[in-house]
PDB file of C-alpha atoms and ligand atoms in Angstrom:
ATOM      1  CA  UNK A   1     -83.040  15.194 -54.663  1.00  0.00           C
ATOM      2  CA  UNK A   2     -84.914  15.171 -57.933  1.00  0.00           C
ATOM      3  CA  UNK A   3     -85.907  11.639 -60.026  1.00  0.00           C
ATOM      4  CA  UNK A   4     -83.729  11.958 -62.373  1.00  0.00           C
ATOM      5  CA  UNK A   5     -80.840  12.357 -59.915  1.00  0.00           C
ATOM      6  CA  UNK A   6     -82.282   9.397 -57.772  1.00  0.00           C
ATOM      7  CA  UNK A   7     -81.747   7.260 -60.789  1.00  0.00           C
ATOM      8  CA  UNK A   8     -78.357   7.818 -61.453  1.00  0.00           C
ATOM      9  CA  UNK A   9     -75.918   4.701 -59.824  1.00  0.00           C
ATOM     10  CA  UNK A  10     -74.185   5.467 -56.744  1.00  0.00           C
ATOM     11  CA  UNK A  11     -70.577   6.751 -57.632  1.00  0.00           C
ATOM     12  CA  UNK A  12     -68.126   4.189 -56.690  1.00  0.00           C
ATOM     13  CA  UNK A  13     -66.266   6.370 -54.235  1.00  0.00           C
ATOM     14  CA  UNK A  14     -67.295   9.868 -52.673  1.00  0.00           C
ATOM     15  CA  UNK A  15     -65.087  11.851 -50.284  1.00  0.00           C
ATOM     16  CA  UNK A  16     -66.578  14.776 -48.831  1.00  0.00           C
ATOM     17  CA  UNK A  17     -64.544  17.369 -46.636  1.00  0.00           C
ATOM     18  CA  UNK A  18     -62.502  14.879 -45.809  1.00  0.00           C
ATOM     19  CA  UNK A  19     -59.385  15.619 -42.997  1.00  0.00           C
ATOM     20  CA  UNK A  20     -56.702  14.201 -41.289  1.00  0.00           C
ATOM     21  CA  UNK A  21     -54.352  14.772 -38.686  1.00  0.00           C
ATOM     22  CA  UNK A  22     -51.497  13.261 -37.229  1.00  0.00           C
ATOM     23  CA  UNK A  23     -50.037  13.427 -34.406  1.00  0.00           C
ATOM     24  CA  UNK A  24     -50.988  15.916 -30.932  1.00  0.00           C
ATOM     25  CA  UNK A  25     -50.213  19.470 -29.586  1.00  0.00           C
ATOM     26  CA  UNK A  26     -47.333  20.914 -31.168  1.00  0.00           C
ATOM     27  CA  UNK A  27     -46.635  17.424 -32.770  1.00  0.00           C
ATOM     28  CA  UNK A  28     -49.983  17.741 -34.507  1.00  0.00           C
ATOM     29  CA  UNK A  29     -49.752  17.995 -38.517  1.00  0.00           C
ATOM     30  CA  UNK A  30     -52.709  17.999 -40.631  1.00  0.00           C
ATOM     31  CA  UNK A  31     -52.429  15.814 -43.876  1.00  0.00           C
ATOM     32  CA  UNK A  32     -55.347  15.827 -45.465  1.00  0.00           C
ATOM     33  CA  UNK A  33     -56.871  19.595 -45.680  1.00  0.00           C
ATOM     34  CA  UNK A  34     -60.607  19.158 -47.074  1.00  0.00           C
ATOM     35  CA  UNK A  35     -60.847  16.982 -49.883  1.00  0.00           C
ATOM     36  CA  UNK A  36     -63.893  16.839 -52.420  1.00  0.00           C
ATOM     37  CA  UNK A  37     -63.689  13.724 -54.861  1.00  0.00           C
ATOM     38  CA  UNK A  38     -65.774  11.368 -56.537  1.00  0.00           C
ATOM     39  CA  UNK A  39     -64.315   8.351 -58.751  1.00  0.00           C
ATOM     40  CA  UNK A  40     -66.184   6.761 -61.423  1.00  0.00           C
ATOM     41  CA  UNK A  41     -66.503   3.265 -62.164  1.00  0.00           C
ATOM     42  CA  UNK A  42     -65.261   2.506 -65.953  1.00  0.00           C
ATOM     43  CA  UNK A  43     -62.043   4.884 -65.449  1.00  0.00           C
ATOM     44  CA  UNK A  44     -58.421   4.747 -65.146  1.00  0.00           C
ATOM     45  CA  UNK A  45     -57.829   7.661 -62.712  1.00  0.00           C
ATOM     46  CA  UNK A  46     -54.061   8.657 -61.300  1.00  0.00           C
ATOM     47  CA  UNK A  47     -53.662  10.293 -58.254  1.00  0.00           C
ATOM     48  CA  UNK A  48     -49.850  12.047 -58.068  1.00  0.00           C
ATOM     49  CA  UNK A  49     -48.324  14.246 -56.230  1.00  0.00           C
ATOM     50  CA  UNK A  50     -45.137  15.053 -54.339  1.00  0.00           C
ATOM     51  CA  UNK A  51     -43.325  12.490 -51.881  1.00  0.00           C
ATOM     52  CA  UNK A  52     -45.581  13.129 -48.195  1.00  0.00           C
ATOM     53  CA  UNK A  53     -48.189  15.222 -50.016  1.00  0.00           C
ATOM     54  CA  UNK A  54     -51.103  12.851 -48.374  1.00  0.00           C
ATOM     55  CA  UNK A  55     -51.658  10.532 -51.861  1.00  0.00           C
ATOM     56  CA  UNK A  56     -51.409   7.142 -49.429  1.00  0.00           C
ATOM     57  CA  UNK A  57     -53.316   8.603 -46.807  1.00  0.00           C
ATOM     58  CA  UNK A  58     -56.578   9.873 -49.025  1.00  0.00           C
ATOM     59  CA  UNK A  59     -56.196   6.302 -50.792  1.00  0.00           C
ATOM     60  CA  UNK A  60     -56.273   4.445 -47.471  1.00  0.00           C
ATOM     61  CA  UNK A  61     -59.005   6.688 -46.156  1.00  0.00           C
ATOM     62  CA  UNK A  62     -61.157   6.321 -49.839  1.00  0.00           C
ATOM     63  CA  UNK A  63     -60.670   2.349 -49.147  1.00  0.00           C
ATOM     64  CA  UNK A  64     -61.875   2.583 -45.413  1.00  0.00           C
ATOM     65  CA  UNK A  65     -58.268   1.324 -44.547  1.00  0.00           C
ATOM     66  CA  UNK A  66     -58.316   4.564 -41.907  1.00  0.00           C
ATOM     67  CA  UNK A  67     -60.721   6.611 -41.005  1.00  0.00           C
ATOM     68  CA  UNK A  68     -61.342  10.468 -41.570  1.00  0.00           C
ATOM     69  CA  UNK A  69     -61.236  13.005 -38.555  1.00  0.00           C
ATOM     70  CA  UNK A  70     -64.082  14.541 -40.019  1.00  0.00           C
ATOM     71  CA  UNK A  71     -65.650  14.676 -43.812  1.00  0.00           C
ATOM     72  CA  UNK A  72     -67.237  11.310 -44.899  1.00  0.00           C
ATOM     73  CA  UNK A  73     -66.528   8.731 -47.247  1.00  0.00           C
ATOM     74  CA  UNK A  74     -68.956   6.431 -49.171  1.00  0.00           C
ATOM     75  CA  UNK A  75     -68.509   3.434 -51.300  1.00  0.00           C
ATOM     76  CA  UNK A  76     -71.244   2.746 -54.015  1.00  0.00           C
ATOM     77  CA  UNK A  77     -73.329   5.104 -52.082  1.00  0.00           C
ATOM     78  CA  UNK A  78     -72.743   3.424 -48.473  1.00  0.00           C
ATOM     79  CA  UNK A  79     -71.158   5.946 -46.060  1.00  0.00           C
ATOM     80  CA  UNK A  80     -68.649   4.146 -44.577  1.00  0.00           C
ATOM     81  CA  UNK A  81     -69.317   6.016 -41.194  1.00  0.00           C
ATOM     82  CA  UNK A  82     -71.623   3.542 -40.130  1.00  0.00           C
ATOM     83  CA  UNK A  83     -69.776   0.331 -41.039  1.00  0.00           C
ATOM     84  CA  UNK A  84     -68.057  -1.374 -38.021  1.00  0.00           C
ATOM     85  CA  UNK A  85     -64.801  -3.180 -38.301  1.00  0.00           C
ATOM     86  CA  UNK A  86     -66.528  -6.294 -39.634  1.00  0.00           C
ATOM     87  CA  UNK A  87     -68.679  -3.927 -42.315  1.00  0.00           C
ATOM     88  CA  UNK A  88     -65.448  -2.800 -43.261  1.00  0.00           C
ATOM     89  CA  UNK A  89     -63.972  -5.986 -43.695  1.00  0.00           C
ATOM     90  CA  UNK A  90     -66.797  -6.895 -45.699  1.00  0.00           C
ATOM     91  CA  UNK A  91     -67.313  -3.752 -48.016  1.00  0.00           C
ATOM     92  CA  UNK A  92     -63.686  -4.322 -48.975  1.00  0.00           C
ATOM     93  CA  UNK A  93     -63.727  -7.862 -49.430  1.00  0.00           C
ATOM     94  CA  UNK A  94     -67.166  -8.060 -51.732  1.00  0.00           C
ATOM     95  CA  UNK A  95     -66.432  -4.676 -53.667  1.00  0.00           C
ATOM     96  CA  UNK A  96     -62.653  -3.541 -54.068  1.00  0.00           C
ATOM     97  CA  UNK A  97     -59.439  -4.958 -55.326  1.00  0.00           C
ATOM     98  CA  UNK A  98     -55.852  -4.072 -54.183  1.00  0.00           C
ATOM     99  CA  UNK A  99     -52.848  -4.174 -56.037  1.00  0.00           C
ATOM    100  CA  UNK A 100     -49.029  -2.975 -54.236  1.00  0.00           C
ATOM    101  CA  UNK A 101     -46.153  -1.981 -55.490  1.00  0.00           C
ATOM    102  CA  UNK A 102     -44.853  -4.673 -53.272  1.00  0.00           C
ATOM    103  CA  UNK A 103     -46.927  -7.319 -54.863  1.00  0.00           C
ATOM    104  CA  UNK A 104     -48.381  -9.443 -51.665  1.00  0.00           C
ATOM    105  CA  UNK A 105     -48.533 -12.732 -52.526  1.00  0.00           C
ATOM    106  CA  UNK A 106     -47.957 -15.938 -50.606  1.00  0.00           C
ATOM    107  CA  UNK A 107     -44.346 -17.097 -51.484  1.00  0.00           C
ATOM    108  CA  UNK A 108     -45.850 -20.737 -50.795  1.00  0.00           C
ATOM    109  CA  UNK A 109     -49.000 -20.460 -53.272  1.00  0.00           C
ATOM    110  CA  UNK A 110     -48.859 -20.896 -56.820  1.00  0.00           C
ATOM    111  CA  UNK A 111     -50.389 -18.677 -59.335  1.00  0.00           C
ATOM    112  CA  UNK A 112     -53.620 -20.301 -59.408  1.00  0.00           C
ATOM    113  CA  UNK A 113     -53.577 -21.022 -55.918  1.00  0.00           C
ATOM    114  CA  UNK A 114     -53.088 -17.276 -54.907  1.00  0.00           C
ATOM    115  CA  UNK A 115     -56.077 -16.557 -57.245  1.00  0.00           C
ATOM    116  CA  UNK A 116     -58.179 -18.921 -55.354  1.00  0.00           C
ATOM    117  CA  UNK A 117     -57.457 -18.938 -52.107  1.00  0.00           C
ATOM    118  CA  UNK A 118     -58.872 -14.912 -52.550  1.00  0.00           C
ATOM    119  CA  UNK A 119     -62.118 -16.533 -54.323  1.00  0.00           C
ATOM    120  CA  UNK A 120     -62.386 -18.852 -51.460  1.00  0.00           C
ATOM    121  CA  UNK A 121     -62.408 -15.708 -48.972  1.00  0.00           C
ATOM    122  CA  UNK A 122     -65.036 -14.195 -51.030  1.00  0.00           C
ATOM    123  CA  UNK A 123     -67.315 -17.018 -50.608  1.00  0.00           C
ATOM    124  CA  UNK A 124     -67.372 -17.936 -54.696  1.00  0.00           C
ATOM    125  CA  UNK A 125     -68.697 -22.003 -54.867  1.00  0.00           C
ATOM    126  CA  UNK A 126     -66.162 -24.043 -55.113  1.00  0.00           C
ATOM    127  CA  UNK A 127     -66.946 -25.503 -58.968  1.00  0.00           C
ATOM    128  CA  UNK A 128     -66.542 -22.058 -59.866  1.00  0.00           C
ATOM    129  CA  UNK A 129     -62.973 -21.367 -57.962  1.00  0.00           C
ATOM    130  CA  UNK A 130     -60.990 -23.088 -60.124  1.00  0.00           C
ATOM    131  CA  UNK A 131     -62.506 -21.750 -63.732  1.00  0.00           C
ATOM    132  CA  UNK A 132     -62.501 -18.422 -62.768  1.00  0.00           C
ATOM    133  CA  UNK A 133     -59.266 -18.070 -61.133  1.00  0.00           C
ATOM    134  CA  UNK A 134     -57.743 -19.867 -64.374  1.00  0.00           C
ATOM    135  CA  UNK A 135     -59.894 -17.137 -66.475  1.00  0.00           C
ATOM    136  CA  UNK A 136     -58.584 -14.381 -64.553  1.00  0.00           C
ATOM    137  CA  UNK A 137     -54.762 -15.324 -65.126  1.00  0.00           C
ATOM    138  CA  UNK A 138     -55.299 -16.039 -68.562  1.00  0.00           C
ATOM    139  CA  UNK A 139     -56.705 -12.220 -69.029  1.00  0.00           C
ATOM    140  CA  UNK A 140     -53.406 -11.015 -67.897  1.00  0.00           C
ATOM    141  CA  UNK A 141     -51.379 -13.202 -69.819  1.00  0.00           C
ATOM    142  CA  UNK A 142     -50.768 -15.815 -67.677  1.00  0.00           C
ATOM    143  CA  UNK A 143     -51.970 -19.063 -69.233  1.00  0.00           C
ATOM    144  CA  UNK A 144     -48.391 -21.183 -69.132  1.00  0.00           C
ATOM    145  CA  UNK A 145     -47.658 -20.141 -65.742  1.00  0.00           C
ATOM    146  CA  UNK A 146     -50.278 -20.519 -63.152  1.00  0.00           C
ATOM    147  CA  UNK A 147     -48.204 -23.563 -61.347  1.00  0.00           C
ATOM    148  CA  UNK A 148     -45.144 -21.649 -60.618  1.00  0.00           C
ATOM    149  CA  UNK A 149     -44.602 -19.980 -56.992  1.00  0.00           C
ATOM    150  CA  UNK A 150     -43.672 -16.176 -56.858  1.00  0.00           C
ATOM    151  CA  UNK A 151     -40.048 -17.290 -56.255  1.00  0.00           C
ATOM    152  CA  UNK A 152     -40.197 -18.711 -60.281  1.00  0.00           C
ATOM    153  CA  UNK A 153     -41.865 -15.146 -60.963  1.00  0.00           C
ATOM    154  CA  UNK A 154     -40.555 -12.218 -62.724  1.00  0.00           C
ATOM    155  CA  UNK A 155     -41.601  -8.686 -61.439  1.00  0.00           C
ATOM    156  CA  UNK A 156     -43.635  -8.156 -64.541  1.00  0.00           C
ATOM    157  CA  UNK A 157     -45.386 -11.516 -63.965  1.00  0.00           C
ATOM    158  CA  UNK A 158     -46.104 -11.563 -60.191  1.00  0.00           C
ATOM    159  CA  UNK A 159     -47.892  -8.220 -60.700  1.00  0.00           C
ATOM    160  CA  UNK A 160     -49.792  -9.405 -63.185  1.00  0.00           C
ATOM    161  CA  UNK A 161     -50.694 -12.210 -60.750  1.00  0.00           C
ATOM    162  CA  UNK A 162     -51.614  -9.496 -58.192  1.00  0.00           C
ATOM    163  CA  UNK A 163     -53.954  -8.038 -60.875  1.00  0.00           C
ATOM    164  CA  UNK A 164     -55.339 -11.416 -61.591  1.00  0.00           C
ATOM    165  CA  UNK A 165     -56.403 -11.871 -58.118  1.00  0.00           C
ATOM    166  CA  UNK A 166     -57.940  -8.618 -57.694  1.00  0.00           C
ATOM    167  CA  UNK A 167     -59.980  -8.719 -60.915  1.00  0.00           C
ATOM    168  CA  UNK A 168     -61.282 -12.441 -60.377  1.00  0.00           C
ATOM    169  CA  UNK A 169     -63.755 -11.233 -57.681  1.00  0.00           C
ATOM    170  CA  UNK A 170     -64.502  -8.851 -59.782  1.00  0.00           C
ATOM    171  CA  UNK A 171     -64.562  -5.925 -58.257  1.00  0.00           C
ATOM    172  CA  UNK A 172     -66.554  -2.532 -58.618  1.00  0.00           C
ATOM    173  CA  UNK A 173     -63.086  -0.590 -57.674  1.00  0.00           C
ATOM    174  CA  UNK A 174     -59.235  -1.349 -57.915  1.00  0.00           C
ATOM    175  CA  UNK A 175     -56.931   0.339 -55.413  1.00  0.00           C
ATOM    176  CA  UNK A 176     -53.230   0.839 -57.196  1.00  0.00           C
ATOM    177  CA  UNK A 177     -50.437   1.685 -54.722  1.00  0.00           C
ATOM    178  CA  UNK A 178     -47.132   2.598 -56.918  1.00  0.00           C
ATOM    179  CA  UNK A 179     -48.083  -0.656 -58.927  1.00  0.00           C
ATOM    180  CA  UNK A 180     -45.544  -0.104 -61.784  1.00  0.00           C
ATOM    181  CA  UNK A 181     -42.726   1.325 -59.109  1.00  0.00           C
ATOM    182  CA  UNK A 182     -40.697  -1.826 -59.418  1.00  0.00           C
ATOM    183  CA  UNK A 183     -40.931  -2.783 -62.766  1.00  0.00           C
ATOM    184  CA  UNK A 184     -38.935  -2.095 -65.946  1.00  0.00           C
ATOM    185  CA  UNK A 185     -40.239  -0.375 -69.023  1.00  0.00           C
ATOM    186  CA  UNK A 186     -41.537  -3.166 -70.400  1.00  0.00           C
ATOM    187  CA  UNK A 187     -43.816  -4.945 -67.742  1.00  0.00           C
ATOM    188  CA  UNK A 188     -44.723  -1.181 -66.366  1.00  0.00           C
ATOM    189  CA  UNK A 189     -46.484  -0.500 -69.743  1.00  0.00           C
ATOM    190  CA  UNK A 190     -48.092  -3.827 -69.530  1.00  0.00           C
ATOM    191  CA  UNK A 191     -49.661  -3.628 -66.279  1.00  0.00           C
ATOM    192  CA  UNK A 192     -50.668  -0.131 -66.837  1.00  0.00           C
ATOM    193  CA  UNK A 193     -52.746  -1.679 -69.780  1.00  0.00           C
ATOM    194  CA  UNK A 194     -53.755  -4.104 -67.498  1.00  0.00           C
ATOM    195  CA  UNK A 195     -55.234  -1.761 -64.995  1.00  0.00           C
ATOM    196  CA  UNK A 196     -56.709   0.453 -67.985  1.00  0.00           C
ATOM    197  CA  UNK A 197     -58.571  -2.726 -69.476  1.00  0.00           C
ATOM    198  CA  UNK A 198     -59.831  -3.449 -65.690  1.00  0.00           C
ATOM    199  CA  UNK A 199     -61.807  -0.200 -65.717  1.00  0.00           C
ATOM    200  CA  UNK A 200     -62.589  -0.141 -69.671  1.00  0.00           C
ATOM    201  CA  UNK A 201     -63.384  -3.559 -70.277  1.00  0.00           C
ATOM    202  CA  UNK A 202     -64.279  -4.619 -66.858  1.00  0.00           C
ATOM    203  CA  UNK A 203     -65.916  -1.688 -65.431  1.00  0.00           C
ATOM    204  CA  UNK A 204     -64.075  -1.128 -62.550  1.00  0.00           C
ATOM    205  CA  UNK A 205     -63.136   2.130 -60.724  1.00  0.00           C
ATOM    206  CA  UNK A 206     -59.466   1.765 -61.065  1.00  0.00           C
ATOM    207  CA  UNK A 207     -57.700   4.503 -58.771  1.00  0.00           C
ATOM    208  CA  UNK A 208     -54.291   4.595 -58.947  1.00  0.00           C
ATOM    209  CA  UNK A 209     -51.657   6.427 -56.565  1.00  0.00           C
ATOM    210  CA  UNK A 210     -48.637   6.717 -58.819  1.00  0.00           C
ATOM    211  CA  UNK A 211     -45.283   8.814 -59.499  1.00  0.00           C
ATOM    212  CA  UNK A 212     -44.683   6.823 -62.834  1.00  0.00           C
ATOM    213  CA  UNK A 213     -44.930   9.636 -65.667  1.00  0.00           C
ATOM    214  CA  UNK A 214     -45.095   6.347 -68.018  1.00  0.00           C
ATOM    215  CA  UNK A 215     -48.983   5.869 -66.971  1.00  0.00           C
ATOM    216  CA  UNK A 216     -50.112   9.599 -68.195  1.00  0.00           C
ATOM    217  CA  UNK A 217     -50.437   8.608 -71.593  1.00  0.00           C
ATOM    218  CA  UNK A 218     -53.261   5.243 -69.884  1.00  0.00           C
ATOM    219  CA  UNK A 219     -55.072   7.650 -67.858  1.00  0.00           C
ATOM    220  CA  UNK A 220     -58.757   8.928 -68.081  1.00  0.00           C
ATOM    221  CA  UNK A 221     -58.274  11.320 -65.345  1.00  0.00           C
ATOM    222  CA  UNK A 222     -55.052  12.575 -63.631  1.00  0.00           C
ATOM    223  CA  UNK A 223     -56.006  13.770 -59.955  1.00  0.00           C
ATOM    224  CA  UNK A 224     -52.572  15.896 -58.157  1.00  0.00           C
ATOM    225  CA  UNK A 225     -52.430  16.451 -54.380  1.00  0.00           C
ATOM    226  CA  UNK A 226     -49.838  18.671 -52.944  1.00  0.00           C
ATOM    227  CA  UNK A 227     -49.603  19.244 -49.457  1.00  0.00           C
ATOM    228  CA  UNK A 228     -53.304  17.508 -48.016  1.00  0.00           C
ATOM    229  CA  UNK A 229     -54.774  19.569 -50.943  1.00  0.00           C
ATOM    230  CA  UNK A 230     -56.083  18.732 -54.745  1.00  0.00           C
ATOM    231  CA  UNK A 231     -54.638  21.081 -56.749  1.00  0.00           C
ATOM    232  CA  UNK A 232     -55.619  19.708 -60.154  1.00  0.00           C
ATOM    233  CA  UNK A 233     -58.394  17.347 -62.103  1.00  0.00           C
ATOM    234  CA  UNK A 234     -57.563  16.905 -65.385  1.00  0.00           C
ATOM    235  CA  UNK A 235     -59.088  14.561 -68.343  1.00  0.00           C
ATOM    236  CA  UNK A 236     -55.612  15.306 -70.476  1.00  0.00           C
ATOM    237  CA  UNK A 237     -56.552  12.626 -73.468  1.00  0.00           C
ATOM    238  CA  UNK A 238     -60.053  12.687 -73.492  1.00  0.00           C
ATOM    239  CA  UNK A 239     -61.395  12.587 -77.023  1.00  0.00           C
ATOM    240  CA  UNK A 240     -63.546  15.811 -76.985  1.00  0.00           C
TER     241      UNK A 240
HETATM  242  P1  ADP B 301     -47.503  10.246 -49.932  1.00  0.00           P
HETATM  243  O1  ADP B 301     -48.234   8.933 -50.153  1.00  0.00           O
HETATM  244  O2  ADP B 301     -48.016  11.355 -50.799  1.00  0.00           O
HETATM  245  O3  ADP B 301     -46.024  10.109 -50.018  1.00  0.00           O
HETATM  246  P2  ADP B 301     -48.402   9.934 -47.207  1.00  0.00           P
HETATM  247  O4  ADP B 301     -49.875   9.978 -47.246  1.00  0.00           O
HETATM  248  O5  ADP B 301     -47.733   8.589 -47.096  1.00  0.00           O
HETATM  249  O6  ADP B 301     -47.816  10.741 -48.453  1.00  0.00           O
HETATM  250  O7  ADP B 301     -47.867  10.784 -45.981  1.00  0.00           O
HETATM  251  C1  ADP B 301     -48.183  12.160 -45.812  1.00  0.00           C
HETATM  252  C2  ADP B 301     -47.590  12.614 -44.498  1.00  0.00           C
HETATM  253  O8  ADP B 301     -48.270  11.979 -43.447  1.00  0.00           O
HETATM  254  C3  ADP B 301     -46.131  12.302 -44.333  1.00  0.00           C
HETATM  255  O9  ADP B 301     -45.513  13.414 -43.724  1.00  0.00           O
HETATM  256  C4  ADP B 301     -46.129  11.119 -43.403  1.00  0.00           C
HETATM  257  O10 ADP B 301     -44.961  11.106 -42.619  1.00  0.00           O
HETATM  258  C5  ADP B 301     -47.356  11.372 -42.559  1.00  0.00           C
HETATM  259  N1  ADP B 301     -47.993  10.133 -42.055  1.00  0.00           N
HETATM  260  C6  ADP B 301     -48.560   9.189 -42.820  1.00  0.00           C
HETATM  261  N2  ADP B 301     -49.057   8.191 -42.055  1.00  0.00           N
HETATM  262  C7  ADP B 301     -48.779   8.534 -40.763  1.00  0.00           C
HETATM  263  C8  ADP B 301     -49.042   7.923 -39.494  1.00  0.00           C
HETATM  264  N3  ADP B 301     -49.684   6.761 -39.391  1.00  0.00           N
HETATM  265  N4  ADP B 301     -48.610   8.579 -38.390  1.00  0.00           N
HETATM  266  C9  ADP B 301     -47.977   9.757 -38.487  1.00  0.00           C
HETATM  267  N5  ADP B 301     -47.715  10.397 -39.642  1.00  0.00           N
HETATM  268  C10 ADP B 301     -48.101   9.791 -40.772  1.00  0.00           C
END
């Protein structure tokens, strides 16, 4: 490796000849077929693709949610090979945020309270719990409603608490699963600005696996996958 290259920060993810199987003998199918990919922190990056072309599996094996059958996987330049179930745990927790299309919160936890109770996992001091969890909901928008449960919630508004919660530890990458599936026109173009101003303004890595054609227009870089392949990399609105 020369200096210069030694230099350069670790990309926030790094798949290398990455595959998976499923299944045994004639039952055996192989969903991920080799895949090359790095993901850069300060980017809004889609991954699409057909229904079953292997978009949630790559995105739970980039997240060390599974592991690959063979290739290798490494997150801010730590191959995730070597990380137990606890260095896992940890990796995750300290670096990456998640967002679903199903939202995940705690129907019994406010706003603020779903916000902290992550910043409490994370080990944040407690005198800082409160101010940055109400910082974090104000940057998406949520200022006059951080004492309502999810039940009080529109769509729009608990996935903007899901984004809150992810971005309040701050993370160096932000895992999207279909995170505008459920939402109407309106709150799907907000979120996708959310997640755009996570990587822009924040930073962050922001991968998201979506089929939502209203994102393209958000994204930095639009990844497809058909069939446990990557058929296409593309960097459609880059200003040249
Ligand atoms: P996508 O997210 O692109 O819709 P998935 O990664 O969810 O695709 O699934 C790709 C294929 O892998 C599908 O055929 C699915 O049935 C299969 N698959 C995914 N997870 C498992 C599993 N845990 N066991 C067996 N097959 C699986």
């Amino acid at each position: 490796m020369t200096k210069s290259m030694s230099n350069q920060p670790p990309p926030a993810v790094r798949a290398e000849g990455v595959r998976k199987s499923y299944g045994d003998g004639t039952a055996r199918m192989e969903i991920l077929k080799g895949i090359d990919l790095t993901i850069h922190q300060g980017e809004l990056t889609l991954l699409m693709g057909p229904s079953g072309s292997g978009k949630s599996t790559l995105m739970a094996m980039l997240a060390g949610l599974s592991r690959p059958d063979t290739g290798s996987v490494s997150i801010l330049g730590t191959p995730l090979a070597g990380l137990d179930e606890d260095g896992l745990n940890d990796i995750r927790l300290r670096h990456c945020g998640f967002v679903f299309q199903g939202f995940n919160l705690f129907g019994a936890l406010s706003a603020l309270d779903q916000v902290r109770l992550v910043l409490d996992l994370v080990g944040v001091p407690g005198r800082e719990i409160d101010k940055r969890a109400r910082s974090a909901l104000s940057e998406v928008g949520l200022d006059g409603r951080l004492h309502l449960k999810p039940s009080a919630l529109s769509g729009g508004e608990k996935q903007r608490v899901a984004i809150a919660r992810a971005l309040a530890k701050q993370p160096a990458i932000l895992f999207a699963d279909e995170p505008t599936s459920a939402l109407d026109r309106g709150n799907g173009e907000i979120v996708t600005r959310l997640l755009r101003h996570v990587a822009h303004d924040r930073g962050a890595a922001v991968l998201c696996v979506t089929h939502d054609s209203r994102l393209l227009p958000f994204a930095d870089r639009i990844l497809r996958i058909e069939d446990g392949r990557l058929v296409g990399d593309e960097r459609p609105n880059s200003r040249q």
